[in-house]
PDB file of C-alpha atoms and ligand atoms in Angstrom:
ATOM      1  CA  MET N   1     131.941 149.190  93.983  1.00 47.00           C
ATOM      2  CA  PRO N   2     132.102 152.686  95.341  1.00 49.00           C
ATOM      3  CA  VAL N   3     128.289 153.004  95.635  1.00 50.00           C
ATOM      4  CA  LEU N   4     127.923 149.930  97.830  1.00 53.00           C
ATOM      5  CA  ASP N   5     130.950 150.927  99.871  1.00 58.00           C
ATOM      6  CA  ASN N   6     129.480 154.329 100.363  1.00 63.00           C
ATOM      7  CA  GLY N   7     126.102 152.923 101.332  1.00 65.00           C
ATOM      8  CA  LEU N   8     127.686 150.521 103.799  1.00 64.00           C
ATOM      9  CA  PHE N   9     129.811 153.273 105.211  1.00 67.00           C
ATOM     10  CA  ASP N  10     126.774 155.526 105.573  1.00 74.00           C
ATOM     11  CA  PHE N  11     124.799 152.748 107.254  1.00 70.00           C
ATOM     12  CA  PHE N  12     127.646 151.880 109.591  1.00 70.00           C
ATOM     13  CA  SER N  13     128.321 155.506 110.335  1.00 80.00           C
ATOM     14  CA  ALA N  14     124.641 156.232 111.029  1.00 80.00           C
ATOM     15  CA  GLY N  15     124.476 153.244 113.399  1.00 83.00           C
ATOM     16  CA  THR N  16     127.650 154.269 115.202  1.00 86.00           C
ATOM     17  CA  TRP N  17     126.431 157.787 115.641  1.00 87.00           C
ATOM     18  CA  ALA N  18     123.128 156.561 117.010  1.00 89.00           C
ATOM     19  CA  VAL N  19     124.963 154.400 119.548  1.00 91.00           C
ATOM     20  CA  ILE N  20     127.309 157.232 120.513  1.00 92.00           C
ATOM     21  CA  ARG N  21     124.395 159.616 120.821  1.00 92.00           C
ATOM     22  CA  ASN N  22     122.376 157.193 122.970  1.00 93.00           C
ATOM     23  CA  LEU N  23     125.357 156.473 125.199  1.00 94.00           C
ATOM     24  CA  THR N  24     126.024 160.188 125.611  1.00 94.00           C
ATOM     25  CA  ILE N  25     122.406 160.842 126.533  1.00 95.00           C
ATOM     26  CA  PHE N  26     122.516 157.916 128.974  1.00 96.00           C
ATOM     27  CA  PHE N  27     125.693 159.097 130.698  1.00 95.00           C
ATOM     28  CA  VAL N  28     124.569 162.701 130.815  1.00 94.00           C
ATOM     29  CA  GLY N  29     121.294 161.495 132.339  1.00 94.00           C
ATOM     30  CA  VAL N  30     123.113 159.380 134.937  1.00 95.00           C
ATOM     31  CA  PHE N  31     125.447 162.275 135.732  1.00 94.00           C
ATOM     32  CA  TRP N  32     122.462 164.642 136.016  1.00 94.00           C
ATOM     33  CA  LEU N  33     120.705 162.345 138.519  1.00 94.00           C
ATOM     34  CA  SER N  34     123.979 161.782 140.443  1.00 95.00           C
ATOM     35  CA  VAL N  35     124.501 165.528 140.779  1.00 94.00           C
ATOM     36  CA  ALA N  36     120.932 165.961 142.016  1.00 94.00           C
ATOM     37  CA  PHE N  37     121.450 163.118 144.516  1.00 95.00           C
ATOM     38  CA  TRP N  38     124.679 164.725 145.719  1.00 95.00           C
ATOM     39  CA  VAL N  39     122.827 168.026 146.194  1.00 94.00           C
ATOM     40  CA  TYR N  40     120.170 166.177 148.218  1.00 95.00           C
ATOM     41  CA  LYS N  41     122.782 164.485 150.429  1.00 95.00           C
ATOM     42  CA  ASP N  42     124.781 167.685 150.907  1.00 95.00           C
ATOM     43  CA  ALA N  43     121.655 169.726 151.663  1.00 95.00           C
ATOM     44  CA  ARG N  44     120.558 167.214 154.316  1.00 95.00           C
ATOM     45  CA  ARG N  45     123.872 167.671 156.131  1.00 95.00           C
ATOM     46  CA  ARG N  46     123.669 171.455 156.001  1.00 94.00           C
ATOM     47  CA  ILE N  47     119.968 172.362 156.212  1.00 93.00           C
ATOM     48  CA  ASP N  48     117.611 171.520 159.068  1.00 92.00           C
ATOM     49  CA  ASP N  49     114.311 172.332 157.336  1.00 93.00           C
ATOM     50  CA  PRO N  50     113.057 169.378 155.178  1.00 93.00           C
ATOM     51  CA  TRP N  51     111.201 171.825 152.884  1.00 95.00           C
ATOM     52  CA  LEU N  52     114.410 173.689 152.105  1.00 94.00           C
ATOM     53  CA  VAL N  53     116.207 170.372 151.515  1.00 94.00           C
ATOM     54  CA  GLY N  54     113.434 169.483 149.017  1.00 94.00           C
ATOM     55  CA  MET N  55     113.799 172.835 147.276  1.00 93.00           C
ATOM     56  CA  ALA N  56     117.577 172.409 147.076  1.00 93.00           C
ATOM     57  CA  THR N  57     117.090 168.948 145.531  1.00 93.00           C
ATOM     58  CA  VAL N  58     114.680 170.350 142.937  1.00 94.00           C
ATOM     59  CA  LEU N  59     117.256 173.057 142.199  1.00 92.00           C
ATOM     60  CA  GLY N  60     119.835 170.288 141.748  1.00 90.00           C
ATOM     61  CA  LEU N  61     117.554 168.758 139.069  1.00 91.00           C
ATOM     62  CA  VAL N  62     116.327 171.885 137.282  1.00 86.00           C
ATOM     63  CA  PRO N  63     118.062 173.546 135.544  1.00 88.00           C
ATOM     64  CA  PRO N  64     120.381 170.549 134.993  1.00 85.00           C
ATOM     65  CA  PHE N  65     123.914 171.030 136.400  1.00 87.00           C
ATOM     66  CA  VAL N  66     123.536 174.819 136.607  1.00 91.00           C
ATOM     67  CA  GLY N  67     121.098 174.367 139.492  1.00 91.00           C
ATOM     68  CA  ALA N  68     123.747 172.442 141.432  1.00 92.00           C
ATOM     69  CA  LEU N  69     126.225 175.262 140.855  1.00 92.00           C
ATOM     70  CA  ILE N  70     123.677 177.809 142.095  1.00 93.00           C
ATOM     71  CA  TYR N  71     123.080 175.588 145.132  1.00 93.00           C
ATOM     72  CA  MET N  72     126.834 175.478 145.843  1.00 92.00           C
ATOM     73  CA  LEU N  73     126.980 179.282 145.764  1.00 93.00           C
ATOM     74  CA  PHE N  74     124.158 179.731 148.263  1.00 92.00           C
ATOM     75  CA  ARG N  75     124.364 176.667 150.498  1.00 92.00           C
ATOM     76  CA  PRO N  76     125.066 177.165 154.243  1.00 92.00           C
ATOM     77  CA  PRO N  77     128.839 177.166 154.758  1.00 91.00           C
ATOM     78  CA  GLU N  78     128.837 174.699 157.659  1.00 92.00           C
ATOM     79  CA  TYR N  79     127.555 171.222 158.363  1.00 93.00           C
ATOM     80  CA  LEU N  80     124.777 171.024 160.966  1.00 93.00           C
ATOM     81  CA  GLU N  81     126.830 168.680 163.158  1.00 93.00           C
ATOM     82  CA  ASP N  82     129.707 171.187 163.219  1.00 94.00           C
ATOM     83  CA  VAL N  83     127.308 173.984 164.195  1.00 93.00           C
ATOM     84  CA  ARG N  84     125.843 171.846 166.996  1.00 93.00           C
ATOM     85  CA  GLU N  85     129.288 170.820 168.197  1.00 94.00           C
ATOM     86  CA  ARG N  86     130.450 174.439 168.302  1.00 94.00           C
ATOM     87  CA  GLU N  87     127.312 175.501 170.195  1.00 94.00           C
ATOM     88  CA  LEU N  88     127.955 172.767 172.765  1.00 95.00           C
ATOM     89  CA  GLU N  89     131.589 173.859 173.089  1.00 95.00           C
ATOM     90  CA  ILE N  90     130.580 177.505 173.597  1.00 94.00           C
ATOM     91  CA  LYS N  91     128.021 176.464 176.199  1.00 94.00           C
ATOM     92  CA  ALA N  92     130.610 174.367 178.048  1.00 91.00           C
ATOM     93  CA  MET N  93     133.124 177.224 177.882  1.00 89.00           C
ATOM     94  CA  GLU N  94     130.547 179.690 179.277  1.00 87.00           C
ATOM     95  CA  GLN N  95     129.762 177.282 182.118  1.00 84.00           C
ATOM     96  CA  ARG N  96     133.466 176.879 182.876  1.00 79.00           C
ATOM     97  CA  LEU N  97     133.944 180.664 182.865  1.00 76.00           C
ATOM     98  CA  SER N  98     130.944 181.379 185.102  1.00 72.00           C
ATOM     99  CA  ARG N  99     131.983 178.641 187.538  1.00 66.00           C
ATOM    100  CA  ARG N 100     135.508 180.009 187.675  1.00 56.00           C
ATOM    101  CA  GLY N 101     134.110 183.546 188.043  1.00 52.00           C
ATOM    102  CA  GLU N 102     132.655 182.618 191.424  1.00 67.00           C
ATOM    103  CA  LEU N 103     136.058 181.603 192.726  1.00 79.00           C
ATOM    104  CA  HIS N 104     137.966 184.884 192.710  1.00 84.00           C
ATOM    105  CA  CYS N 105     139.667 186.615 195.596  1.00 87.00           C
ATOM    106  CA  PRO N 106     137.301 189.456 196.656  1.00 86.00           C
ATOM    107  CA  VAL N 107     140.269 191.815 197.053  1.00 90.00           C
ATOM    108  CA  CYS N 108     142.698 191.220 194.194  1.00 91.00           C
ATOM    109  CA  ARG N 109     140.451 189.120 191.857  1.00 86.00           C
ATOM    110  CA  ALA N 110     143.107 186.401 191.614  1.00 86.00           C
ATOM    111  CA  GLU N 111     141.824 182.913 190.837  1.00 84.00           C
ATOM    112  CA  VAL N 112     141.461 180.898 194.022  1.00 86.00           C
ATOM    113  CA  ASP N 113     140.492 177.320 194.754  1.00 84.00           C
ATOM    114  CA  ALA N 114     137.415 176.483 196.852  1.00 81.00           C
ATOM    115  CA  SER N 115     139.656 174.916 199.489  1.00 83.00           C
ATOM    116  CA  PHE N 116     142.068 177.883 199.878  1.00 88.00           C
ATOM    117  CA  LEU N 117     142.126 179.449 203.358  1.00 88.00           C
ATOM    118  CA  VAL N 118     143.939 182.608 202.265  1.00 90.00           C
ATOM    119  CA  CYS N 119     144.474 184.238 198.891  1.00 91.00           C
ATOM    120  CA  PRO N 120     147.982 183.220 197.780  1.00 92.00           C
ATOM    121  CA  VAL N 121     148.445 186.543 195.980  1.00 93.00           C
ATOM    122  CA  CYS N 122     147.349 189.187 198.492  1.00 94.00           C
ATOM    123  CA  THR N 123     147.085 187.014 201.656  1.00 91.00           C
ATOM    124  CA  THR N 124     143.451 188.025 202.287  1.00 90.00           C
ATOM    125  CA  ARG N 125     141.789 185.463 204.589  1.00 87.00           C
ATOM    126  CA  LEU N 126     139.163 183.704 202.464  1.00 86.00           C
ATOM    127  CA  ARG N 127     137.779 181.245 205.016  1.00 85.00           C
ATOM    128  CA  GLN N 128     138.407 179.691 208.426  1.00 85.00           C
ATOM    129  CA  SER N 129     139.771 176.228 208.966  1.00 88.00           C
ATOM    130  CA  CYS N 130     138.390 173.760 211.480  1.00 89.00           C
ATOM    131  CA  ARG N 131     140.287 173.763 214.799  1.00 88.00           C
ATOM    132  CA  THR N 132     140.324 169.986 214.981  1.00 90.00           C
ATOM    133  CA  CYS N 133     140.573 168.603 211.436  1.00 90.00           C
ATOM    134  CA  LYS N 134     141.887 171.713 209.627  1.00 87.00           C
ATOM    135  CA  GLN N 135     139.281 171.408 206.833  1.00 87.00           C
ATOM    136  CA  PRO N 136     138.274 174.712 205.189  1.00 87.00           C
ATOM    137  CA  LEU N 137     134.909 175.965 206.455  1.00 87.00           C
ATOM    138  CA  GLU N 138     132.213 178.076 204.789  1.00 84.00           C
ATOM    139  CA  ALA N 139     131.475 181.434 206.421  1.00 80.00           C
ATOM    140  CA  LEU N 140     127.914 180.471 207.477  1.00 86.00           C
ATOM    141  CA  TRP N 141     128.715 177.059 208.948  1.00 88.00           C
ATOM    142  CA  GLN N 142     128.055 176.685 212.686  1.00 89.00           C
ATOM    143  CA  VAL N 143     129.661 173.258 212.937  1.00 91.00           C
ATOM    144  CA  CYS N 144     132.415 171.489 211.021  1.00 91.00           C
ATOM    145  CA  PRO N 145     130.679 168.981 208.702  1.00 92.00           C
ATOM    146  CA  TYR N 146     133.758 166.729 208.679  1.00 91.00           C
ATOM    147  CA  CYS N 147     134.340 166.212 212.415  1.00 92.00           C
ATOM    148  CA  GLU N 148     131.309 167.854 214.128  1.00 91.00           C
ATOM    149  CA  THR N 149     133.471 170.359 216.028  1.00 90.00           C
ATOM    150  CA  PRO N 150     131.454 173.552 216.684  1.00 89.00           C
ATOM    151  CA  VAL N 151     132.878 176.496 214.737  1.00 86.00           C
ATOM    152  CA  GLU N 152     134.331 179.244 216.948  1.00 78.00           C
ATOM    153  CA  PRO N 153     133.094 182.736 216.003  1.00 72.00           C
ATOM    154  CA  VAL N 154     135.866 184.824 214.445  1.00 63.00           C
ATOM    155  CA  ALA N 155     137.987 186.439 217.167  1.00 53.00           C
ATOM    156  CA  VAL N 156     138.610 190.158 216.785  1.00 49.00           C
ATOM    157  CA  GLU N 157     142.001 191.215 218.051  1.00 46.00           C
ATOM    158  CA  LEU N 158     142.191 194.603 219.772  1.00 47.00           C
ATOM    159  CA  GLY N 159     145.656 195.408 220.964  1.00 45.00           C
ATOM    160  CA  THR N 160     146.759 192.779 223.496  1.00 47.00           C
ATOM    161  CA  GLN N 161     143.249 191.795 224.455  1.00 46.00           C
ATOM    162  CA  THR N 162     141.180 189.317 222.426  1.00 46.00           C
ATOM    163  CA  LEU N 163     137.480 190.053 222.267  1.00 48.00           C
ATOM    164  CA  THR N 164     135.357 187.038 221.446  1.00 51.00           C
ATOM    165  CA  PRO N 165     131.717 187.764 220.587  1.00 54.00           C
ATOM    166  CA  PRO N 166     129.285 185.587 222.588  1.00 55.00           C
ATOM    167  CA  ARG N 167     128.514 182.378 220.823  1.00 55.00           C
ATOM    168  CA  ARG N 168     125.014 182.011 219.458  1.00 56.00           C
ATOM    169  CA  GLU N 169     123.080 179.451 221.523  1.00 55.00           C
ATOM    170  CA  ARG N 170     121.227 176.921 219.432  1.00 55.00           C
ATOM    171  CA  SER N 171     118.227 175.016 220.738  1.00 53.00           C
ATOM    172  CA  ALA N 172     118.241 171.218 220.331  1.00 50.00           C
TER     173      ALA N 172
HETATM  174 ZN1   ZN I 201     143.820 188.229 196.751  1.00 79.90          ZN
HETATM  175 ZN1   ZN I 202     136.606 169.605 211.569  1.00 79.90          ZN
END
């Protein structure tokens, strides 16, 4: 019975094709929504402005698939967290540089430590040390903060004779 066979075959074939077509539409639809969701997630990690994230998501939906490709071409190249991290690193580096910049020998510009008494490179005297406890003293200090010894004014040597400027008297 070729007619019946044919009819059955046609019926079966039509049903199969319908199923295949529906499955294809279903999977394409799922893939389409997944791509749009990926665009949304990716945009949130790269874009700060919620309006732009919304626009990127819409672009991920329409036109289907092509919109996601267009998004990938024009999206910001870096994640927001990477940008923030780099900004923090640059800020920390600038702070380190400016702090170090204050501690240079005034003569030869060599790096010196805050506790150095003389520059190790050019032997310029950077600061006095306390007579009693040998702690390095700041130029403006009148008294050693570590042991309370009054700071002697810097002696100026002239030949054999040592001239010592009169010490400033402090009330109280
Ligand atoms: Zn020096
Ligand atoms: Zn001292």
